[in-house]
Coordinates of N, CA and C in Angstrom, one line a residue:
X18 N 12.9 -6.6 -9.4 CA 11.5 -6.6 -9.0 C 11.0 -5.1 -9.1
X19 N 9.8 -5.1 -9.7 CA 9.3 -3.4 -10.0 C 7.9 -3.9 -9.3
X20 N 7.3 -2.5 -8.4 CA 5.6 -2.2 -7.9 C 5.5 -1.1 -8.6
X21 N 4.2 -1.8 -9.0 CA 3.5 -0.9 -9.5 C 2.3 -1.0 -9.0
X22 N 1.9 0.1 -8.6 CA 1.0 1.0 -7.8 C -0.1 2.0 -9.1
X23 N -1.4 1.7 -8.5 CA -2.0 2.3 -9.3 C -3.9 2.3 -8.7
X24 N -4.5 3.1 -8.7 CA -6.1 3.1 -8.6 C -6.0 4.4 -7.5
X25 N -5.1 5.7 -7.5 CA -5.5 6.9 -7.5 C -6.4 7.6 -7.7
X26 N -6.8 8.7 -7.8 CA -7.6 10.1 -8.6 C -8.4 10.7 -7.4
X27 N -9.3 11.2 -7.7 CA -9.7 12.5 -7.4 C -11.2 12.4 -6.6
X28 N -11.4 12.5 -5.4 CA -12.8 12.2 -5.2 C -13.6 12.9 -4.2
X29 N -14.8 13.0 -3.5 CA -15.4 13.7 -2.7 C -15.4 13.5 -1.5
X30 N -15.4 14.0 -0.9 CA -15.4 13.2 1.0 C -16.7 12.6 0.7
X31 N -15.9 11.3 1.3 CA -17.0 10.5 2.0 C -17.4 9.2 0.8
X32 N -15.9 9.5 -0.4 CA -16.3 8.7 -1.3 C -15.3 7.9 -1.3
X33 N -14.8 6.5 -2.0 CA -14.2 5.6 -1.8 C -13.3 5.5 -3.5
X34 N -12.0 5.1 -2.8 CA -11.4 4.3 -3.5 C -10.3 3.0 -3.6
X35 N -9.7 2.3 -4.4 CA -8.8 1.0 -4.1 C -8.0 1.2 -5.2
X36 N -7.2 0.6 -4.2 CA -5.5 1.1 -4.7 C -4.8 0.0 -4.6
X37 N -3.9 -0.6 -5.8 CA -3.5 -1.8 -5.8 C -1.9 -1.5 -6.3
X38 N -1.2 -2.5 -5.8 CA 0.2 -2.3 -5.7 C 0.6 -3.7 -5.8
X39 N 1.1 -4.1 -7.5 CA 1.3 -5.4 -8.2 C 3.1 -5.3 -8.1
X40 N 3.5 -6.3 -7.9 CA 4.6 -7.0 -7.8 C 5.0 -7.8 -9.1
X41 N 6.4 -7.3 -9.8 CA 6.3 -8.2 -10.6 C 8.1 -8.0 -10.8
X42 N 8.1 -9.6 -11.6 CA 9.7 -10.0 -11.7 C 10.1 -11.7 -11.4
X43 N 11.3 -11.9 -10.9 CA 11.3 -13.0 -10.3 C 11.8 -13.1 -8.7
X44 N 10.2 -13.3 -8.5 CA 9.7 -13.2 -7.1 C 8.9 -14.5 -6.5
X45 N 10.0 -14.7 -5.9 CA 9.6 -16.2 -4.8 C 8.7 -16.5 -3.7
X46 N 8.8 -15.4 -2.8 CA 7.7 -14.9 -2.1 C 7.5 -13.7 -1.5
X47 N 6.3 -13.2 -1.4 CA 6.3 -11.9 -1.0 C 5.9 -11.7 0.6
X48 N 6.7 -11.0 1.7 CA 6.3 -11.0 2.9 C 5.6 -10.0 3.4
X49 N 6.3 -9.4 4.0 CA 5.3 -8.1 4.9 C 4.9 -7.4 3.8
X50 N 3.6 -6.2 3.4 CA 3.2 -5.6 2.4 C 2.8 -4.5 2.7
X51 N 3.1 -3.0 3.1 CA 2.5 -2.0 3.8 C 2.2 -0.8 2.6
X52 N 1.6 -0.2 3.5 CA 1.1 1.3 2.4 C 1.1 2.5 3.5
X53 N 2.3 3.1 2.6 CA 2.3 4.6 3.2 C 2.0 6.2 2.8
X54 N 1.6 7.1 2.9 CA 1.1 8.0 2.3 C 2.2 9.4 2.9
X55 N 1.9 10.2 1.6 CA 2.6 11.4 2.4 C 2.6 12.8 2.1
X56 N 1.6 13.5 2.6 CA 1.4 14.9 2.3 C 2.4 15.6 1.7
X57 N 1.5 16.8 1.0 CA 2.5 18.0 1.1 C 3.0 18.4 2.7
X58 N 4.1 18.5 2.9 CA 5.1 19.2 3.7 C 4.7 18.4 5.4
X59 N 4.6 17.4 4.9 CA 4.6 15.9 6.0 C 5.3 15.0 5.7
X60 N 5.4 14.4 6.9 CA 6.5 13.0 6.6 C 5.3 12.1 6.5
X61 N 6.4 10.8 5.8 CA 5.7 9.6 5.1 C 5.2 9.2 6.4
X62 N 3.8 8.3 6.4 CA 3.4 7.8 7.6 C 3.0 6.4 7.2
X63 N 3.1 5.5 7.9 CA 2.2 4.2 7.5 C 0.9 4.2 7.7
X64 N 0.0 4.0 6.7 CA -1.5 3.4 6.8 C -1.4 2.4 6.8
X65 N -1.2 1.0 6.8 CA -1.8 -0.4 6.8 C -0.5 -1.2 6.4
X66 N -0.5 -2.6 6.9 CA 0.5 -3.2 6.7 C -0.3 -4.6 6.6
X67 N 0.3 -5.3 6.2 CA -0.5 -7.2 5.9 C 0.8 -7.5 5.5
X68 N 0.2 -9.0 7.1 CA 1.7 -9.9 7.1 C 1.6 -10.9 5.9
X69 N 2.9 -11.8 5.7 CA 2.9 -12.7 4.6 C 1.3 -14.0 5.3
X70 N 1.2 -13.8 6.3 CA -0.1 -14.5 6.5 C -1.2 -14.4 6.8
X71 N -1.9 -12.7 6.0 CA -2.9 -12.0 6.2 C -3.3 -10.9 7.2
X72 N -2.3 -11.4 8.4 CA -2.9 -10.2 9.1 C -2.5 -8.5 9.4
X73 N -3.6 -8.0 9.2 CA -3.4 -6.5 8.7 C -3.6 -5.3 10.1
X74 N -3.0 -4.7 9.8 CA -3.0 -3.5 10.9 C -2.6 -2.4 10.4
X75 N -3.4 -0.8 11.1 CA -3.6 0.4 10.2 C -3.2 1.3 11.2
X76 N -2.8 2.5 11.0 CA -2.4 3.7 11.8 C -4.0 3.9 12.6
X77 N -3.4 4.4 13.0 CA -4.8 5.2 14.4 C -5.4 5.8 13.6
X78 N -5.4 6.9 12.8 CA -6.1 7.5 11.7 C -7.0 7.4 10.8
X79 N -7.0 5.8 10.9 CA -7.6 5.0 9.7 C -9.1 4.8 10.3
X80 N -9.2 4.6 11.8 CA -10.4 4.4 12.3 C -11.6 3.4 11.3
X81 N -11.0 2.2 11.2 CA -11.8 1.0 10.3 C -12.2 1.4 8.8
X82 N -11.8 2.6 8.3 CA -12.3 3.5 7.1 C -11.6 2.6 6.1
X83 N -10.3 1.9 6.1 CA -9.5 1.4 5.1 C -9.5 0.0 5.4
X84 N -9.2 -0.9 4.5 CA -8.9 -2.4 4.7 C -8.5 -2.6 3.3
X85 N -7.0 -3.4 4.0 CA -5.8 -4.2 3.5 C -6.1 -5.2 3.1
X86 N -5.5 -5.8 1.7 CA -5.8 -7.2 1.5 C -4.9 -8.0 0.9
X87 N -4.7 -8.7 0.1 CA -3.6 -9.3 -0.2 C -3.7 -10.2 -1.3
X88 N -3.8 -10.5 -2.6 CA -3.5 -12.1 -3.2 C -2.8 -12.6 -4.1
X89 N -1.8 -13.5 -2.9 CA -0.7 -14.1 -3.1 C -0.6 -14.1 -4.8
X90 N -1.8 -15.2 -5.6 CA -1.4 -15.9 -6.6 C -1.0 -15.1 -7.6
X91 N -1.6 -13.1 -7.3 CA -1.3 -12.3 -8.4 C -0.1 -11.4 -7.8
X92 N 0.8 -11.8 -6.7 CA 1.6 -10.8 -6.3 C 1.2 -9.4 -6.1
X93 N -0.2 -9.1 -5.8 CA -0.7 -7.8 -5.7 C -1.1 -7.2 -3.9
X94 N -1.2 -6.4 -3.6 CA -1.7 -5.8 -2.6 C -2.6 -4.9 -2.9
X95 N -3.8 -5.0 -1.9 CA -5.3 -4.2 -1.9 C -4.7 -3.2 -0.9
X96 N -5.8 -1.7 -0.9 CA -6.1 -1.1 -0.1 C -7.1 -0.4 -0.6
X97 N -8.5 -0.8 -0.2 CA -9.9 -0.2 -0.2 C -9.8 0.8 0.8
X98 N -10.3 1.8 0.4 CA -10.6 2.8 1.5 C -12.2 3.6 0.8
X99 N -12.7 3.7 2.0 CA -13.7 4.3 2.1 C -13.9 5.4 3.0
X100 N -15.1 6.3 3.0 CA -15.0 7.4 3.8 C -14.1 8.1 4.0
X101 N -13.0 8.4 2.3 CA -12.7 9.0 2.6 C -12.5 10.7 3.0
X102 N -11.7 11.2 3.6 CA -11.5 12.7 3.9 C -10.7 13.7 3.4
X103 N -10.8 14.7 3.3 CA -9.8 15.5 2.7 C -8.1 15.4 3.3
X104 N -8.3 15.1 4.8 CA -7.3 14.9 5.5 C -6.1 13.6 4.4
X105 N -6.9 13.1 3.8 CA -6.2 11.6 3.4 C -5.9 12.2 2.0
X106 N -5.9 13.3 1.8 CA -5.0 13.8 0.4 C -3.8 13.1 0.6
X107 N -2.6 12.3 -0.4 CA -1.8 12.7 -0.4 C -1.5 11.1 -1.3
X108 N 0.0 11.4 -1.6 CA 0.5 10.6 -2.6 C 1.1 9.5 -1.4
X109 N -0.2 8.3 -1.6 CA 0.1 6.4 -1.2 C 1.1 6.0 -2.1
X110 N 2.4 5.6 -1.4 CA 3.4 4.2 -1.7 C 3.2 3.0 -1.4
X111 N 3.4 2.3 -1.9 CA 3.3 0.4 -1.6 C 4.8 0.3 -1.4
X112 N 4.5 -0.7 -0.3 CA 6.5 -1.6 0.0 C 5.9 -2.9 0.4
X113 N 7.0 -3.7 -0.1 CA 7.2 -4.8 0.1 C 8.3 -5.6 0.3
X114 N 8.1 -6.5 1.0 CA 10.0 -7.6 1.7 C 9.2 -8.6 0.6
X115 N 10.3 -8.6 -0.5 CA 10.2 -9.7 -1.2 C 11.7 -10.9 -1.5
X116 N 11.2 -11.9 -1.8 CA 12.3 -12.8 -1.7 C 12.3 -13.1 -3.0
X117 N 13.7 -13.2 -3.7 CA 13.4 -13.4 -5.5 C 13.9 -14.6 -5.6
X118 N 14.3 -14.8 -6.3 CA 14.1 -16.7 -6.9 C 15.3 -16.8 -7.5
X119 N 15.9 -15.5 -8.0 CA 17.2 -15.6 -8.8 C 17.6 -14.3 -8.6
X120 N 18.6 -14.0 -8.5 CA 19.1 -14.9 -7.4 C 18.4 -15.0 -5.8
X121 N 18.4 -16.1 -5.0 CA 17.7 -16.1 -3.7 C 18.0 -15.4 -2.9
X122 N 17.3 -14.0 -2.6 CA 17.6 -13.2 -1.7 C 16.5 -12.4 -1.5
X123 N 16.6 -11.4 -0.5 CA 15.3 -10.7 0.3 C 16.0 -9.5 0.3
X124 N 14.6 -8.3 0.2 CA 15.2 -7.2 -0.3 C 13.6 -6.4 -0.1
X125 N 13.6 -5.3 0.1 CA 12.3 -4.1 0.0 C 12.4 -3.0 -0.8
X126 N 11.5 -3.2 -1.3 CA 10.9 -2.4 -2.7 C 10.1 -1.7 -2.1
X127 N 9.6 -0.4 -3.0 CA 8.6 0.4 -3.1 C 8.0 0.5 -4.4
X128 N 6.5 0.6 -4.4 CA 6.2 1.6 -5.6 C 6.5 3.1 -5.8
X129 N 5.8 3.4 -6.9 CA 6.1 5.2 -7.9 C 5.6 5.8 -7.1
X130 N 4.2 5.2 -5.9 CA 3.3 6.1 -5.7 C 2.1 6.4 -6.4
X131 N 0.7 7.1 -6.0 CA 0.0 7.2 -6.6 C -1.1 8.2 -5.9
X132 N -1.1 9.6 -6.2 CA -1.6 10.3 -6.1 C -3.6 9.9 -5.6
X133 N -3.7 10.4 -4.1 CA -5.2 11.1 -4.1 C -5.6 12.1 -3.6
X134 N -6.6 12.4 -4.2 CA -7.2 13.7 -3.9 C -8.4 13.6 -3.1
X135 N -8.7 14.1 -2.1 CA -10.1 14.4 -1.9 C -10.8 15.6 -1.6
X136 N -11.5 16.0 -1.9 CA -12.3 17.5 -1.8 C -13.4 17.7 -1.0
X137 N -13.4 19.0 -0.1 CA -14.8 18.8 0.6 C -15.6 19.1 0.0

């Protein structure tokens, strides 16, 4: 199973972007789906998580600025964010508890990561 993570770059406070984190391989189902981010010379923190049955929840940080999404049929995971701040610099990972199909077993993955920037 490989994530791939992708919809980074570079933007202004107060501007928005979505970041998607595809699942691919032989993958049976996909369960919990989180995103974490991680500054320079900071530990990894979680921003948002979405259960295998939609429901999502965000660090205190996020103050309704971000929303998690999910769909199943493409193995992908959303994260829209908006408003955002310079504070939210930093390189987002995607993880996932996926169950594969061959052989049948459950296991967590990450993506590469994917760099953002924001500038005041």
């Amino acid at each position: 199973v490989q994530l791939q993570a992708s919809g980074g770059g570079a933007v202004q406070a107060g501007g928005s972007l979505r970041l998607s984190c595809a699942a691919s391989g032989s993958i049976y189902s996909i369960g919990v789906a989180k995103w974490y981010r991680q500054a320079p010379g900071k530990e990894r923190e979680l921003v948002a998580q979405i259960t295998d049955d939609g429901s999502p929840s965000y660090g205190e940080f996020v103050e309704g600025r971000f929303t998690v999404s999910r769909d199943n049929s493409k193995n992908t995971v959303y994260l829209q964010m908006n408003g955002l701040k310079p504070e939210d610099t930093a390189v987002y990972y995607c993880y996932m508890g996926v169950t594969t199909a061959r052989p049948f077993s459950y296991n967590t993955y990450w993506g590469q990561g994917t760099l953002v920037t924001v500038s005041s």
